[in-house]
XYZ file of C-alpha atoms in Angstrom:
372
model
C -12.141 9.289 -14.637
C -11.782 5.941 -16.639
C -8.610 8.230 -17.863
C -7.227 8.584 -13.820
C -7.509 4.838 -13.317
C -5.328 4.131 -16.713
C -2.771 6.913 -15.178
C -2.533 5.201 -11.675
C -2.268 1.621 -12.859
C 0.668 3.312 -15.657
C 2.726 5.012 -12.836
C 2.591 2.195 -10.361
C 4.202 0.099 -13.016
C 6.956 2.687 -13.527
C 6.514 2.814 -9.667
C 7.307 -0.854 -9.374
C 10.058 -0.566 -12.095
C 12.027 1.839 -9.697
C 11.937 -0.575 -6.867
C 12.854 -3.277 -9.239
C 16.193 -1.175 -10.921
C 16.713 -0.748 -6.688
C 16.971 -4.349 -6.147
C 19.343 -5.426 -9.313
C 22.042 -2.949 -8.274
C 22.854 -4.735 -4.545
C 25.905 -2.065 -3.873
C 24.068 0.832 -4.306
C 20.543 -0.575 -2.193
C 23.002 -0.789 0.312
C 23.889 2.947 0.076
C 19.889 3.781 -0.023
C 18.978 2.672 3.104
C 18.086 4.936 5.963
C 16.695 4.614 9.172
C 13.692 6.819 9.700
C 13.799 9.149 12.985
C 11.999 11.851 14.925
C 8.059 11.988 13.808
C 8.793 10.241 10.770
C 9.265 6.871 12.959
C 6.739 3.865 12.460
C 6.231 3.216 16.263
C 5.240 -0.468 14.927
C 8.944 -1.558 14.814
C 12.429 -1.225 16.233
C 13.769 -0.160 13.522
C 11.517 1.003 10.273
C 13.410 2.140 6.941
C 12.964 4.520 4.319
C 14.521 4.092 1.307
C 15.322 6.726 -1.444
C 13.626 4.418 -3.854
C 10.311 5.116 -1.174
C 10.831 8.659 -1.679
C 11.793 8.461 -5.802
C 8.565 6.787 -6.234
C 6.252 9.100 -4.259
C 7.651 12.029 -5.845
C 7.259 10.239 -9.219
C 3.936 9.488 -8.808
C 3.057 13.107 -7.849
C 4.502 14.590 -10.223
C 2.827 12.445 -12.593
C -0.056 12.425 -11.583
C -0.488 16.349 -10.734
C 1.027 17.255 -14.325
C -2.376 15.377 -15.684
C -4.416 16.396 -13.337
C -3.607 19.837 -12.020
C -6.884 20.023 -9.618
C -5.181 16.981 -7.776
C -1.564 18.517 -7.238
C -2.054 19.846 -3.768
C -4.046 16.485 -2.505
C -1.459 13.828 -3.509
C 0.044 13.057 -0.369
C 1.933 10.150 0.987
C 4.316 8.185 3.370
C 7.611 9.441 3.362
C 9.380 12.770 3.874
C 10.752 13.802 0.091
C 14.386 15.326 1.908
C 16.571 12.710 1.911
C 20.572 13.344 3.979
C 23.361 12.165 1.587
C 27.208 11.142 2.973
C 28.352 14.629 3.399
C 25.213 15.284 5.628
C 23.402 17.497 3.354
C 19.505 17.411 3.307
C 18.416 16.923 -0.455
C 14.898 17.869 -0.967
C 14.296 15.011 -4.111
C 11.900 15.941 -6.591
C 11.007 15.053 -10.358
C 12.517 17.615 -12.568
C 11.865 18.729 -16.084
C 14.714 16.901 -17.645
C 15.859 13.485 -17.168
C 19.212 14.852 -16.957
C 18.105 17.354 -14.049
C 16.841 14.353 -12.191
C 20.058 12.860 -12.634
C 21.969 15.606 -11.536
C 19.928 15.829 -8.249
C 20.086 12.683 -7.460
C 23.982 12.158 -7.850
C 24.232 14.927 -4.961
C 21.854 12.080 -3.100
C 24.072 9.532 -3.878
C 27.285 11.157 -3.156
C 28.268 11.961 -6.472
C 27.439 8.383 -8.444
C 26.691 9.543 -11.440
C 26.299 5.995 -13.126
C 23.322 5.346 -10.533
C 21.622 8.786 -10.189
C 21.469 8.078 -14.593
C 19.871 4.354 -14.073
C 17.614 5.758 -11.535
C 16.840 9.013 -13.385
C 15.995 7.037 -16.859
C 13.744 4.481 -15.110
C 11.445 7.651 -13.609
C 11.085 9.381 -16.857
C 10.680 6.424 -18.799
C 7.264 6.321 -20.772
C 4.955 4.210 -18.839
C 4.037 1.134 -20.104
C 0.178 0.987 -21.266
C -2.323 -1.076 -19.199
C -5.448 -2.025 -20.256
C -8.427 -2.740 -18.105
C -11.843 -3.445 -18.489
C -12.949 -0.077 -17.751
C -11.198 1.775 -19.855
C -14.396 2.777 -21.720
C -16.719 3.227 -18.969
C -17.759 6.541 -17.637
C -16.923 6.833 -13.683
C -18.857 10.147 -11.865
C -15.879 11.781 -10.405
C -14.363 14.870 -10.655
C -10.579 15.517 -10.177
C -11.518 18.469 -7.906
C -13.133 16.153 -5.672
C -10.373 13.579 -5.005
C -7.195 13.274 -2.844
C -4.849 10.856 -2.961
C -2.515 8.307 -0.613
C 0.707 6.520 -1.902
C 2.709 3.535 0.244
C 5.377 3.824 -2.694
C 7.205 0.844 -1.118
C 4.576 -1.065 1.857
C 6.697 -4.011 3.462
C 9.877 -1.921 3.352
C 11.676 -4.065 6.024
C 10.883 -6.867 3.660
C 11.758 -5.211 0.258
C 15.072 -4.695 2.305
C 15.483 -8.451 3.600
C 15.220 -9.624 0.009
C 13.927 -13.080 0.210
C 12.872 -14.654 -2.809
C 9.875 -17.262 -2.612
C 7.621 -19.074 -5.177
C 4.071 -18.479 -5.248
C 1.862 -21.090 -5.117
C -1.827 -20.522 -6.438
C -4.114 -20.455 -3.647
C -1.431 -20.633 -0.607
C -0.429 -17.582 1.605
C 2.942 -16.735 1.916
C 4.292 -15.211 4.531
C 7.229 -12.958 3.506
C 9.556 -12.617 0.921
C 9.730 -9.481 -1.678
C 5.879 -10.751 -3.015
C 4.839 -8.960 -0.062
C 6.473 -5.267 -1.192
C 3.613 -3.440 -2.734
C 3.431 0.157 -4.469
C -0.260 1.240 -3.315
C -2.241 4.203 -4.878
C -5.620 5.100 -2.943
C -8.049 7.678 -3.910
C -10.454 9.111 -1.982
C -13.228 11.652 -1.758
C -12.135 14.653 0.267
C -15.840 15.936 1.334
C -16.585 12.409 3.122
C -13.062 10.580 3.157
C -14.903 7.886 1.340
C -12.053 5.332 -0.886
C -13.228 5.440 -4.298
C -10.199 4.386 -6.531
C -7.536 1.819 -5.608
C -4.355 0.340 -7.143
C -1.565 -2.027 -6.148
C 0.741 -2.876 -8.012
C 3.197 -6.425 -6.799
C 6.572 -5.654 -8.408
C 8.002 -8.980 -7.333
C 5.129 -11.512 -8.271
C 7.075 -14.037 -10.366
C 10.365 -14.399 -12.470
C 10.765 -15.109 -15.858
C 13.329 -17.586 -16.983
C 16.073 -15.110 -17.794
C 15.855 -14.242 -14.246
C 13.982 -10.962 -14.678
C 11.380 -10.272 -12.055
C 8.124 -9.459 -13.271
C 4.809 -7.768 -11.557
C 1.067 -8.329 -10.722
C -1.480 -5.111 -10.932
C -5.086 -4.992 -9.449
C -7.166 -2.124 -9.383
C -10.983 -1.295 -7.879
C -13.327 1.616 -8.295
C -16.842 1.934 -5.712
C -18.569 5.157 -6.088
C -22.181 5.820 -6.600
C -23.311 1.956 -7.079
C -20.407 1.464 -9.448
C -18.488 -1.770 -7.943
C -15.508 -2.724 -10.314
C -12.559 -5.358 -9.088
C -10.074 -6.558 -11.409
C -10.362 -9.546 -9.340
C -14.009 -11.717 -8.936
C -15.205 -12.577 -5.737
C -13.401 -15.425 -3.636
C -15.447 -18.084 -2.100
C -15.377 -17.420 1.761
C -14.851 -19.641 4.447
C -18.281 -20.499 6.778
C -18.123 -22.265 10.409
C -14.579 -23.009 11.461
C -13.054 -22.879 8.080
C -12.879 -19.463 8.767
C -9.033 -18.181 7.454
C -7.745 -15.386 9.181
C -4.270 -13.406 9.211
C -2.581 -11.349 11.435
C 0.463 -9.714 12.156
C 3.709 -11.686 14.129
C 3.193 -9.209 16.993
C -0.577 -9.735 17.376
C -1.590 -9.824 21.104
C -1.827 -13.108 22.207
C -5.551 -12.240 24.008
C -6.497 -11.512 20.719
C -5.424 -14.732 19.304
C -6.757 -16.809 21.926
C -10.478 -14.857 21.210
C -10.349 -15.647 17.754
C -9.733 -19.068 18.352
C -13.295 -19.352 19.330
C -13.925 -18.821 15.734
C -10.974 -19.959 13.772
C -9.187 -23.397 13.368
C -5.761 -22.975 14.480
C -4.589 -24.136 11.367
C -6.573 -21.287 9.878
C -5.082 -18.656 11.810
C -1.691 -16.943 9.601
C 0.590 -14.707 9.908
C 2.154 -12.583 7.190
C 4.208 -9.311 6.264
C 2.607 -5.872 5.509
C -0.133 -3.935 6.340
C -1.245 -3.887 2.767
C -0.266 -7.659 1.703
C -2.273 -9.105 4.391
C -5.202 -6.823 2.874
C -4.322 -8.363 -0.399
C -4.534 -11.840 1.153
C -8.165 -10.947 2.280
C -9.074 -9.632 -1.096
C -7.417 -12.854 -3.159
C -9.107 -14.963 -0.691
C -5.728 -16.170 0.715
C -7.760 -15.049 3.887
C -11.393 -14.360 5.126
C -10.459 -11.390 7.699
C -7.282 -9.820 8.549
C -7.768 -8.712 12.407
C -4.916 -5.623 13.737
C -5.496 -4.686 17.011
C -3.233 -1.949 16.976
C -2.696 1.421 16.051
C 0.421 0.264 13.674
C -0.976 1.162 10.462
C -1.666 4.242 8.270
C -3.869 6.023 5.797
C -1.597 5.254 2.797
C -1.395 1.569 4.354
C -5.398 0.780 3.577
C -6.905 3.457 1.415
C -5.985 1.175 -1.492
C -6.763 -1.945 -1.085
C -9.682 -0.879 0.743
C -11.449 0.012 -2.268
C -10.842 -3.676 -4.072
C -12.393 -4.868 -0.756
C -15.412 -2.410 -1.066
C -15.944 -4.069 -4.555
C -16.403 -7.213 -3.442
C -18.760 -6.552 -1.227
C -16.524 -5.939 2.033
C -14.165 -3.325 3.572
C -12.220 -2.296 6.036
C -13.138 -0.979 9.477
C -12.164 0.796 12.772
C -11.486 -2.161 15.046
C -11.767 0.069 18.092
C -15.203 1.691 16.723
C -16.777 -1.374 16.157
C -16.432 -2.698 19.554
C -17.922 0.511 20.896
C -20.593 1.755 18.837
C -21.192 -0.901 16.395
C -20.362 -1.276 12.476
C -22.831 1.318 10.778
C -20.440 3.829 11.295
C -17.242 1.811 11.984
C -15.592 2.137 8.356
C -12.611 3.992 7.869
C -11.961 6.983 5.849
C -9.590 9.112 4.641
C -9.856 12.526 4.449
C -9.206 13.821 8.733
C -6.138 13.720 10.726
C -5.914 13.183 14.602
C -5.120 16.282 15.630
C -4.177 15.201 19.106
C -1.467 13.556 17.622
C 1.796 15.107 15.844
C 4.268 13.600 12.413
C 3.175 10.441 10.864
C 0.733 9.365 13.973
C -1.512 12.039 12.542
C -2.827 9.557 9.734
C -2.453 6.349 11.656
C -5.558 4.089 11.858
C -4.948 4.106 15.303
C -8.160 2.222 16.594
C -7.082 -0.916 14.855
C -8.613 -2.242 11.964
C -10.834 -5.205 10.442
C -10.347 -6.077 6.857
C -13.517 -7.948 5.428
C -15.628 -9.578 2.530
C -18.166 -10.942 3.859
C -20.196 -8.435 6.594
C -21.470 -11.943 8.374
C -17.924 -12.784 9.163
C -17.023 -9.270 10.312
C -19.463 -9.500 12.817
C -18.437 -12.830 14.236
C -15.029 -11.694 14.549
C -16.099 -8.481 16.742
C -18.873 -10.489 18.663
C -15.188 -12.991 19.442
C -13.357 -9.924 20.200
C -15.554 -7.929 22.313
C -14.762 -7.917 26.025
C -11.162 -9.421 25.085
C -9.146 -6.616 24.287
């Protein structure tokens, strides 16, 4: 399974490639765009986009991923509907084919016959991946293939891939939004218990080099069976009112004002994407990321999820731990709502807590009880 992790971290940096070739070619990211309707529609926002790069990078990665490892093919599942409606209003099912001039060829009827752009995009997806090493490539990891199912975001923090806006890291400082916050995300889980086991993301916009070129961050985490591996150490958490915490612009303002109690002002952020935020709590940009509502999804968390698990924290149903505590509060992976029909099937729609530290998790619902 050391052998899974090298594929996932390979095709989420031909993943983050795609979204990358997007980007350069501004006339035809402008012809990608479409808005997402019907069951397919993010309730979060106004308007919520998919992008054929989204669905190019899904369909990569499954096909990838399934040619490897056949027992997978069935369980690699993820955000966006693969048909995709070009200018003459014809639905275009996109898919990796055998050839990269197959691929081409299908994706020129997306692209209303630009053949110059379907190529670029087409050489980019069957490209050989670039090889990653890690420091588990040697170690021996007790899963089976059989046993696993997968979640891909291809693009999370679409409406900010979109937007465009180039910022400057800074070691040790959150930043809000700007492309650093568009993340390909690869979760693997266990389908018996919907347990996260496996989780990469991969930051295609982390930093430019001086020829202008963008280049990308990967991180990766594996928690199974007492096996806790993060390609990041441990951040030093906050204690007292140096607690950090980020939300989401649209957070309810009674949930701000409870975690006040608990958090400085000046400690309380807000930032872009489901997963970045998680990313901020994992790089210790954060100490908690609190979402009170139902806004985010399977393929939003299952990733990053796992990096948390590694270091010792996680990522729990906000709405369980209020009512029945945190033993059994965690999310997982594997069961849809069945009340609820399209996309809203796999939402985490009881909220969520993302955590390091299990003392801080608990002050934060203690804050919250009562208030929302």
């Amino acid at each position: 399974m050391a052998y899974l992790l090298k594929c996932l971290l390979q095709v989420a940096e031909k993943a983050a490639n795609v979204a990358r070739v997007c980007r350069q070619e501004a006339p035809l990211f402008q012809l990608l765009v479409q808005e997402k309707t019907g069951k397919d529609k993010n309730k979060k926002f106004v308007q919520d986009f998919k992008t054929l790069a989204d669905v190019i990078i899904q369909e990569m990665i499954r096909h990838d991923v399934g040619a490897q490892f056949p027992e997978m093919a069935g369980f690699i599942n993820g955000e966006e509907s693969n048909k995709f409606e070009n200018g003459l209003g014809e639905s275009v099912e996109v898919t990796v084919c055998a050839s990269e001039a197959e691929t081409a060829s299908l994706l020129s009827r997306v692209l209303d016959g630009d053949s110059t752009a379907a190529s670029l995009l087409a050489g980019a997806i069957h490209q050989d991946p670039t090889s990653i090493c890690t420091d588990a490539d040697q170690l021996s990891i007790p899963l089976h293939p059989s046993q696993l199912g997968i979640w891909i975001d291809p693009i999370d923090a679409t409406s900010q891939y979109i937007e465009g806006k180039e910022e400057e890291l800074q070691q040790g400082v959150l930043c809000p939004s700007g492309l650093h916050c568009a993340l390909v995300l690869i979760g693997v889980y266990l389908r018996s218990s919907g347990e996260p086991v496996m989780g990469v993301i991969n930051q295609p916009f982390n930093h430019k080099d001086p020829d202008g070129s963008w280049r990308g961050q990967h991180f990766w985490g594996v928690c199974c069976d007492g096996l806790d591996l993060c390609s990041l150490s441990r951040p030093q958490s906050g204690s007292g009112l140096d607690l950090s915490m980020v939300l989401s612009s649209s957070e309810k303002p009674s949930v701000t004002k409870a975690l006040s109690s608990i958090c400085h002002p000046d400690r309380l952020m807000y930032a872009s994407g489901a997963g970045f935020k998680i990313l901020c709590v994992i790089q210790g940009l954060a100490d908690v990321y609190v979402l009170s509502e139902g806004s985010t999804f399977k393929w939003d968390s299952c990733a990053p999820h796992v990096l948390l698990k590694a270091l010792g924290g996680g990522v729990v149903d906000l709405s369980k731990a209020l009512e029945s505590g945190l033993n059994q509060a965690e999310l997982t992976y594997h069961q849809p709502n069945t009340e609820c029909a399209g996309a809203d099937r796999w939402a985490n729609s009881g909220g969520l807590v993302a955590y390091r530290d299990r003392d801080q998790l608990s002050k934060v619902i203690t804050a919250l009880k009562g208030n929302i």
